[in-house]
Structures are given as structure tokens and as C-alpha cells.
XYZ file of N, CA and C in Angstrom:
519
model
N -31.337 143.310 -127.733
C -31.777 143.434 -126.322
C -30.391 144.409 -125.722
N -31.083 145.595 -124.894
C -29.705 146.449 -124.184
C -29.247 145.483 -123.155
N -27.911 145.791 -123.110
C -27.175 145.672 -122.112
C -27.491 145.960 -120.573
N -28.499 146.548 -120.057
C -28.823 146.746 -119.192
C -30.084 145.930 -119.227
N -31.132 145.568 -120.070
C -32.109 145.147 -119.903
C -31.125 143.340 -119.687
N -30.174 142.919 -120.284
C -29.523 141.748 -120.287
C -28.582 141.137 -118.464
N -28.422 142.384 -118.260
C -28.134 142.518 -117.069
C -28.110 143.760 -116.040
N -29.844 143.523 -115.319
C -29.823 144.566 -114.520
C -29.355 144.803 -113.183
N -28.688 143.495 -112.658
C -28.450 143.568 -111.397
C -26.889 144.632 -111.451
N -26.258 144.395 -112.500
C -24.924 144.508 -112.545
C -24.605 146.058 -112.801
N -23.380 146.388 -112.162
C -23.207 147.426 -111.883
C -22.593 147.817 -113.502
N -22.003 149.401 -113.760
C -22.229 150.113 -114.931
C -20.534 149.399 -114.922
N -19.736 149.583 -114.417
C -18.444 148.659 -114.858
C -18.194 147.035 -115.410
N -19.591 146.574 -114.470
C -19.835 144.943 -114.657
C -19.889 145.033 -116.083
N -21.597 145.866 -116.202
C -21.351 146.360 -117.440
C -20.707 146.204 -119.045
N -19.850 147.252 -118.275
C -18.678 147.873 -119.355
C -17.506 146.333 -119.465
N -17.512 146.141 -118.889
C -16.803 144.567 -118.696
C -17.099 143.635 -119.799
N -18.774 143.257 -119.706
C -18.849 142.282 -120.326
C -19.080 142.561 -121.823
N -19.318 144.092 -121.987
C -19.380 144.768 -123.342
C -17.866 144.486 -123.828
N -17.049 144.485 -123.067
C -15.220 144.446 -123.236
C -15.364 142.981 -124.205
N -15.571 142.129 -123.190
C -15.869 140.326 -123.486
C -15.809 140.894 -124.801
N -17.691 140.747 -125.223
C -18.134 140.342 -126.042
C -17.057 141.342 -127.376
N -16.658 142.154 -127.462
C -16.108 143.167 -128.219
C -14.950 142.327 -128.824
N -14.401 141.573 -127.369
C -13.000 140.707 -127.941
C -13.403 139.431 -128.368
N -14.478 138.836 -128.375
C -15.244 137.413 -128.733
C -15.650 137.731 -130.340
N -16.398 138.987 -130.316
C -16.433 139.081 -131.974
C -15.894 139.639 -132.886
N -14.266 140.308 -131.868
C -13.299 140.987 -132.953
C -11.906 139.668 -132.758
N -12.391 138.748 -132.297
C -10.634 137.884 -132.660
C -10.228 137.306 -133.576
N -11.068 137.610 -134.458
C -10.873 136.704 -136.099
C -9.711 137.510 -136.558
N -9.430 138.970 -136.671
C -8.232 139.342 -136.972
C -8.267 140.835 -136.566
N -7.229 141.798 -136.522
C -6.975 143.259 -136.120
C -8.077 144.013 -136.854
N -8.055 143.775 -138.179
C -9.341 144.162 -138.457
C -10.879 144.287 -137.810
N -11.384 142.783 -137.978
C -12.654 143.060 -137.203
C -12.574 143.300 -135.803
N -11.159 143.597 -135.000
C -11.661 144.337 -133.860
C -11.700 145.767 -133.910
N -10.236 146.179 -134.948
C -11.452 147.693 -135.125
C -12.695 147.721 -135.300
N -12.887 146.933 -135.918
C -14.532 147.613 -136.382
C -15.039 147.482 -135.612
N -15.642 146.187 -134.992
C -16.262 146.358 -133.652
C -15.798 147.221 -132.790
N -14.558 147.361 -132.304
C -14.416 148.608 -131.028
C -15.135 149.363 -131.232
N -14.707 149.969 -132.827
C -15.512 151.532 -133.112
C -16.970 151.971 -132.960
N -17.976 150.178 -132.945
C -19.101 150.260 -132.905
C -19.419 150.660 -131.635
N -18.920 150.468 -130.918
C -19.043 150.477 -128.915
C -17.754 151.423 -128.119
N -17.016 152.402 -128.920
C -16.489 152.975 -128.493
C -16.459 154.191 -127.537
N -17.872 155.227 -127.874
C -18.488 155.791 -127.476
C -18.861 155.483 -125.777
N -19.739 154.385 -125.841
C -20.533 153.827 -124.149
C -18.974 153.586 -123.768
N -17.627 152.908 -124.200
C -16.821 152.817 -123.269
C -16.324 153.906 -123.261
N -16.183 155.592 -123.732
C -15.654 156.244 -123.185
C -16.251 157.001 -122.212
N -17.604 156.803 -122.367
C -18.750 157.307 -121.402
C -18.503 156.896 -120.067
N -18.217 155.578 -120.119
C -18.501 154.686 -118.602
C -17.049 155.288 -118.217
N -15.681 154.982 -118.782
C -15.043 155.392 -118.211
C -14.591 156.819 -117.739
N -14.845 158.030 -118.246
C -15.031 159.411 -117.789
C -16.240 159.299 -116.838
N -17.322 158.530 -116.627
C -18.526 158.347 -115.613
C -17.528 157.331 -113.877
N -17.003 156.279 -114.483
C -15.711 155.621 -113.167
C -14.446 155.521 -113.909
N -13.917 156.801 -112.951
C -12.905 156.907 -113.174
C -11.579 156.811 -112.946
N -11.604 155.381 -112.096
C -10.026 154.529 -111.897
C -10.761 153.233 -112.504
N -12.035 152.430 -111.517
C -12.719 151.521 -111.949
C -12.780 150.274 -112.949
N -13.265 151.438 -114.011
C -13.842 151.150 -115.812
C -12.472 151.098 -115.752
N -11.468 151.795 -116.362
C -10.539 151.966 -116.884
C -9.390 149.999 -116.490
N -9.105 150.362 -115.378
C -8.685 148.739 -115.115
C -9.665 148.001 -115.185
N -10.508 147.740 -115.186
C -11.608 146.749 -115.368
C -11.227 146.174 -116.529
N -11.189 147.097 -117.788
C -10.811 147.218 -118.934
C -9.556 146.394 -119.252
N -8.827 147.041 -118.982
C -6.931 146.489 -119.509
C -7.470 144.906 -118.649
N -7.407 144.908 -117.774
C -6.980 143.744 -117.104
C -8.061 142.523 -117.736
N -9.257 142.670 -117.939
C -10.207 141.791 -119.123
C -9.311 141.444 -120.120
N -8.684 142.816 -121.183
C -8.249 142.055 -121.970
C -6.984 141.208 -121.644
N -6.604 141.910 -120.866
C -5.185 141.038 -119.924
C -5.444 139.591 -120.232
N -6.724 138.724 -119.136
C -7.139 137.994 -119.234
C -7.814 137.009 -120.341
N -8.254 138.064 -120.964
C -8.486 137.462 -122.926
C -7.630 136.902 -123.268
N -6.661 137.918 -123.897
C -6.036 137.802 -124.383
C -4.522 137.010 -123.788
N -4.491 136.033 -122.632
C -3.799 135.333 -121.935
C -2.638 135.022 -122.437
N -3.182 134.041 -123.493
C -1.999 133.356 -124.272
C -1.729 133.930 -125.514
N -2.195 135.628 -125.784
C -1.564 136.259 -127.124
C -1.057 137.493 -126.480
N -0.032 137.585 -126.310
C 0.341 139.032 -126.028
C -0.170 140.385 -126.880
N 0.546 139.794 -127.903
C 0.591 140.497 -129.035
C -0.410 141.245 -129.184
N -1.597 140.638 -129.202
C -2.883 140.784 -129.513
C -3.695 141.620 -128.329
N -2.875 141.454 -127.100
C -3.036 141.945 -125.397
C -2.681 143.507 -125.881
N -1.319 143.791 -126.274
C -0.586 144.932 -126.964
C -1.479 145.469 -127.707
N -1.881 144.763 -128.864
C -2.366 145.500 -130.110
C -4.219 146.179 -129.602
N -4.951 145.510 -128.750
C -6.401 146.051 -128.183
C -6.025 147.174 -127.835
N -5.270 146.966 -126.122
C -5.023 147.677 -125.419
C -4.169 149.293 -125.848
N -3.544 148.980 -126.884
C -2.517 149.856 -127.672
C -4.623 150.962 -128.411
N -5.106 150.055 -129.217
C -6.428 150.765 -129.767
C -7.479 151.601 -128.466
N -7.359 150.354 -127.953
C -8.392 151.394 -126.777
C -7.726 152.629 -125.598
N -6.140 152.610 -125.575
C -5.937 153.661 -125.810
C -5.831 154.953 -126.682
N -5.568 154.407 -128.010
C -5.896 155.538 -128.933
C -7.437 156.211 -129.094
N -8.535 155.134 -128.781
C -9.761 155.559 -128.503
C -10.451 156.376 -127.529
N -9.191 156.563 -126.313
C -9.238 157.297 -125.324
C -10.393 156.650 -124.265
N -10.543 155.307 -124.471
C -10.652 154.531 -122.865
C -9.726 154.101 -122.130
N -8.374 153.875 -122.173
C -7.546 153.633 -121.447
C -6.696 154.827 -121.751
N -5.944 154.941 -120.171
C -4.324 155.928 -120.849
C -3.025 154.613 -120.791
N -2.134 155.238 -120.985
C -0.570 154.627 -120.305
C -0.762 154.148 -118.889
N -0.860 155.150 -118.540
C -1.019 154.571 -116.498
C -1.504 153.119 -116.992
N -3.333 152.918 -117.101
C -3.536 151.881 -116.892
C -3.096 150.658 -117.268
N -2.414 151.018 -118.771
C -1.854 149.626 -119.199
C -0.424 149.105 -118.623
N 0.133 150.468 -118.433
C 1.528 150.063 -117.718
C 1.543 149.264 -116.109
N -0.039 150.258 -115.460
C -0.071 149.111 -114.183
C -0.662 147.819 -114.800
N -1.879 147.540 -115.576
C -2.225 145.894 -116.377
C -0.564 144.848 -116.150
N 0.157 146.231 -117.269
C 1.329 144.805 -117.602
C 2.091 144.465 -116.643
N 2.129 145.565 -115.357
C 3.100 145.087 -113.976
C 2.591 144.536 -113.649
N 1.257 144.011 -113.550
C 0.445 143.588 -112.332
C 0.905 141.955 -112.013
N 1.070 141.639 -111.004
C 1.400 140.384 -110.906
C 0.181 139.626 -111.290
N 0.416 138.194 -112.142
C -1.126 137.551 -112.620
C -0.790 136.334 -111.616
N -1.246 135.135 -112.330
C -0.672 133.799 -112.349
C 0.653 133.432 -111.470
N 1.504 134.265 -112.128
C 2.731 133.959 -112.022
C 3.575 134.222 -110.204
N 4.277 133.650 -110.201
C 4.865 135.032 -108.738
C 5.597 136.043 -109.834
N 5.950 136.861 -108.917
C 6.455 138.276 -109.314
C 7.602 138.120 -110.260
N 8.694 137.039 -109.039
C 10.396 136.713 -109.754
C 9.595 136.578 -111.357
N 8.717 135.818 -111.557
C 8.642 135.045 -112.936
C 7.865 135.933 -113.729
N 7.431 136.651 -113.309
C 6.260 137.738 -114.467
C 7.133 138.665 -114.719
N 8.386 139.384 -113.930
C 9.285 140.162 -114.582
C 10.236 139.523 -115.520
N 10.668 138.563 -115.126
C 11.579 137.534 -116.467
C 10.676 137.360 -117.866
N 9.235 137.453 -117.604
C 9.045 137.564 -118.951
C 8.907 138.625 -119.821
N 9.357 137.974 -121.189
C 10.406 139.206 -122.207
C 8.897 140.150 -122.786
N 7.297 139.541 -122.610
C 6.024 140.075 -123.148
C 5.778 141.178 -122.534
N 6.025 140.773 -120.741
C 5.984 142.501 -119.815
C 6.835 143.254 -120.851
N 7.978 143.406 -120.855
C 9.085 144.234 -120.603
C 9.118 145.331 -122.346
N 8.472 144.409 -123.607
C 8.100 144.892 -124.119
C 7.501 145.494 -124.279
N 6.191 145.322 -123.565
C 4.983 146.131 -123.610
C 5.411 147.602 -122.822
N 5.957 147.394 -122.054
C 6.579 148.120 -120.570
C 7.302 149.300 -122.007
N 8.235 149.136 -123.022
C 8.523 149.538 -123.951
C 7.914 149.936 -124.290
N 7.125 149.170 -124.982
C 6.204 149.337 -126.245
C 5.220 151.133 -125.656
N 4.639 150.734 -124.608
C 3.797 152.142 -123.733
C 4.738 153.661 -123.795
N 5.900 153.439 -123.456
C 6.766 154.271 -123.185
C 7.206 155.120 -124.202
N 7.733 154.186 -125.374
C 7.709 154.966 -126.816
C 6.427 155.809 -127.085
N 5.149 154.999 -127.291
C 3.904 155.816 -128.059
C 3.539 156.935 -126.631
N 4.240 157.286 -126.092
C 4.460 158.384 -124.675
C 5.053 159.175 -125.404
N 6.510 158.806 -125.833
C 7.205 159.714 -126.125
C 7.108 160.409 -127.580
N 6.623 159.707 -128.295
C 6.168 160.431 -129.831
C 5.086 161.117 -129.324
N 4.202 160.767 -128.244
C 2.990 162.041 -128.372
C 3.560 163.092 -127.297
N 4.069 163.229 -126.720
C 5.285 164.076 -126.018
C 5.910 164.834 -127.617
N 6.998 164.099 -128.230
C 7.214 165.303 -128.948
C 6.069 165.775 -130.098
N 5.112 164.922 -130.578
C 4.782 165.680 -131.390
C 3.582 166.760 -130.659
N 3.447 166.811 -129.466
C 3.090 168.000 -128.952
C 3.994 169.065 -128.769
N 4.779 169.037 -128.873
C 6.183 169.790 -128.808
C 6.370 170.189 -130.095
N 6.125 170.000 -131.100
C 6.719 170.257 -133.041
C 4.885 171.131 -133.217
N 3.788 170.564 -132.278
C 2.973 171.152 -132.782
C 3.028 172.930 -132.171
N 3.481 172.833 -131.094
C 3.553 173.835 -130.580
C 4.897 175.186 -130.957
N 5.839 174.693 -131.382
C 6.570 175.161 -132.141
C 6.104 175.608 -133.385
N 5.713 174.708 -134.354
C 4.755 175.341 -135.468
C 3.482 176.237 -134.836
N 2.666 176.118 -133.636
C 1.831 177.169 -133.331
C 2.357 178.754 -132.841
N 3.929 178.758 -132.559
C 4.698 179.697 -132.067
C 5.049 180.383 -133.242
N 5.223 179.118 -134.066
C 5.737 180.254 -135.526
C 4.604 180.864 -136.129
N 3.534 180.415 -136.211
C 2.452 180.510 -136.838
C 1.847 182.113 -136.261
N 1.696 182.042 -134.828
C 1.369 183.327 -134.124
C 2.385 184.201 -134.506
N 3.504 184.191 -134.122
C 4.854 185.139 -134.765
C 4.377 186.186 -135.932
N 3.928 185.525 -137.027
C 4.005 185.737 -138.055
C 2.497 185.981 -138.570
N 1.806 185.832 -137.501
C -0.312 186.090 -137.921
C -0.275 187.834 -138.065
N -1.158 188.092 -139.163
C -1.265 188.958 -139.218
C -3.032 189.589 -137.979
N -3.045 190.825 -137.678
C -3.967 191.184 -137.277
C -5.730 190.061 -137.058
N -5.808 190.083 -138.036
C -7.164 188.939 -138.393
C -6.910 187.701 -137.749
N -5.822 187.162 -137.478
C -5.109 185.956 -137.654
C -4.941 185.771 -136.041
N -4.611 186.519 -135.524
C -4.091 186.109 -134.193
C -5.183 185.508 -133.131
N -6.391 185.718 -133.631
C -7.283 184.856 -132.561
C -6.874 183.031 -132.609
N -6.782 182.887 -134.038
C -6.651 181.685 -134.627
C -5.681 180.761 -134.173
N -4.409 181.974 -134.026
C -3.204 181.454 -133.839
C -3.293 181.328 -132.302
N -3.572 182.348 -132.053
C -3.360 182.111 -129.970
C -4.315 180.768 -129.840
N -5.576 181.071 -130.350
C -6.155 179.175 -130.022
C -5.924 177.967 -130.308
N -4.779 178.244 -131.646
C -3.711 176.961 -131.888
C -2.595 177.382 -131.000
N -2.235 177.934 -130.321
C -1.251 177.853 -129.362
C -1.355 177.355 -128.104
N -2.368 178.166 -127.596
C -3.334 177.059 -126.292
C -3.781 175.660 -126.456
N -3.869 175.217 -127.131
C -4.536 173.777 -127.761
C -3.097 173.079 -128.008
N -2.549 173.721 -128.386
C -0.759 173.072 -128.399
C -0.489 172.524 -127.092
N -0.487 173.781 -126.377
C 0.373 173.759 -125.022
C -0.436 172.991 -123.804
N -1.844 172.220 -124.377
C -2.750 171.813 -123.664
C -2.880 170.787 -123.866
N -2.237 170.291 -125.224
C -1.917 168.515 -125.231
C -0.558 168.104 -125.114
N 0.781 169.095 -124.797
C 1.609 168.992 -124.337
C 1.896 168.915 -122.888
N 0.722 169.462 -122.442
C 0.641 168.953 -120.641
C -0.043 167.523 -120.696
N -1.003 167.762 -121.512
C -1.478 165.888 -121.791
C -0.645 165.414 -121.698
N 0.189 165.568 -122.754
C 1.155 164.124 -123.190
C 2.084 163.790 -122.197
N 2.463 164.897 -121.561
C 3.453 164.935 -120.221
C 3.060 164.406 -119.174
N 1.696 164.293 -119.089
C 1.108 163.749 -117.763
C 0.785 162.522 -117.891
N 0.849 161.907 -119.565
C 1.174 160.742 -119.460
C 2.187 159.828 -119.050
N 2.802 160.333 -118.751
C 4.508 159.749 -118.256
C 4.606 159.633 -116.812
N 3.787 160.600 -116.086
C 3.662 160.241 -114.792
C 2.905 159.699 -113.674
């Protein structure tokens, strides 16, 4: 049965969270299981996130954190994968990691898992920025030595590299 038939009264975000919960449950045996199952539903999740700009990603990040409450390594892995799939951004993962859960704020910030997660998120973003800058340099070098017939392709590559760099830098803000 389709998700919309099973949950006719639910909003699109609620359906998305239910799907994420099902994927988490089905993929909870190993990381490979999650990868395989997650890949099946990534298009739907991306579409939902695109339509529900702020509510869906936050709900997904919170559901992952709730589901893997006792397994911070798993929560980190799943959130990283959803980030890689384009379902979550580092900003949403960071908000979720820093959000007060069942613990008081003081206890929450003493939790080393929270700070490991924050470091991991920023390391990922810094790597993306470095890769984007390297691509800009490579594209600029290729453009400078391009022949007249290669100029359009080189210019497109340079424009794409610049756009990717802006996107990566925006993830830091």
C-alpha cells in the first residue's frame, strides 16, 4: 500500500517522518542495511524536503536522534548519510545535536557525543569548502589554457565550481 493510503489524514511532513522511522527500523541491523534501504527512498525524502523547506528536515533530524537515542554513533552515521543524500544540511544536523533533549542544558553540553557530533559536522563542511576551492583552482587553470573551442566548457566548469564553493561556504553560516 502507498504511504498516502496508510496515513490519509497525515500531513506530508508526518508521512515523511513515518517513512524515515520505517527506514530506520528496516535499516537498523547494519550500516549497509541502512545504505541499501535509504537509497530506495532518497528521492521521496529529497522531494519532501524541497517542498517543506524548514519543517521536514528538522523533523527528520529529530526523528533520527530520537530513534538512535541510545546509539549516538548510529545517529551520526544516519544523519551524515542523509546529509550526503541532500535530505539534511549540516545546519539542521547541528541544530538537532545542540537541541536540549531530555537532559537539562548543562548536562546536555557535558555530553561528549554532542561535541563529537559538532566537530564531525564542521569537519565535513570544511572538507567540502576545501574541495570546492581546489575545484575552482583546477577549473581556472583549465580555463586559462583552454583553446577557443574548449572555452565554453571551461567557463561552465568554472561557474559550477564557484557555485559549489558558495554552497559549501553557506553551510558554515
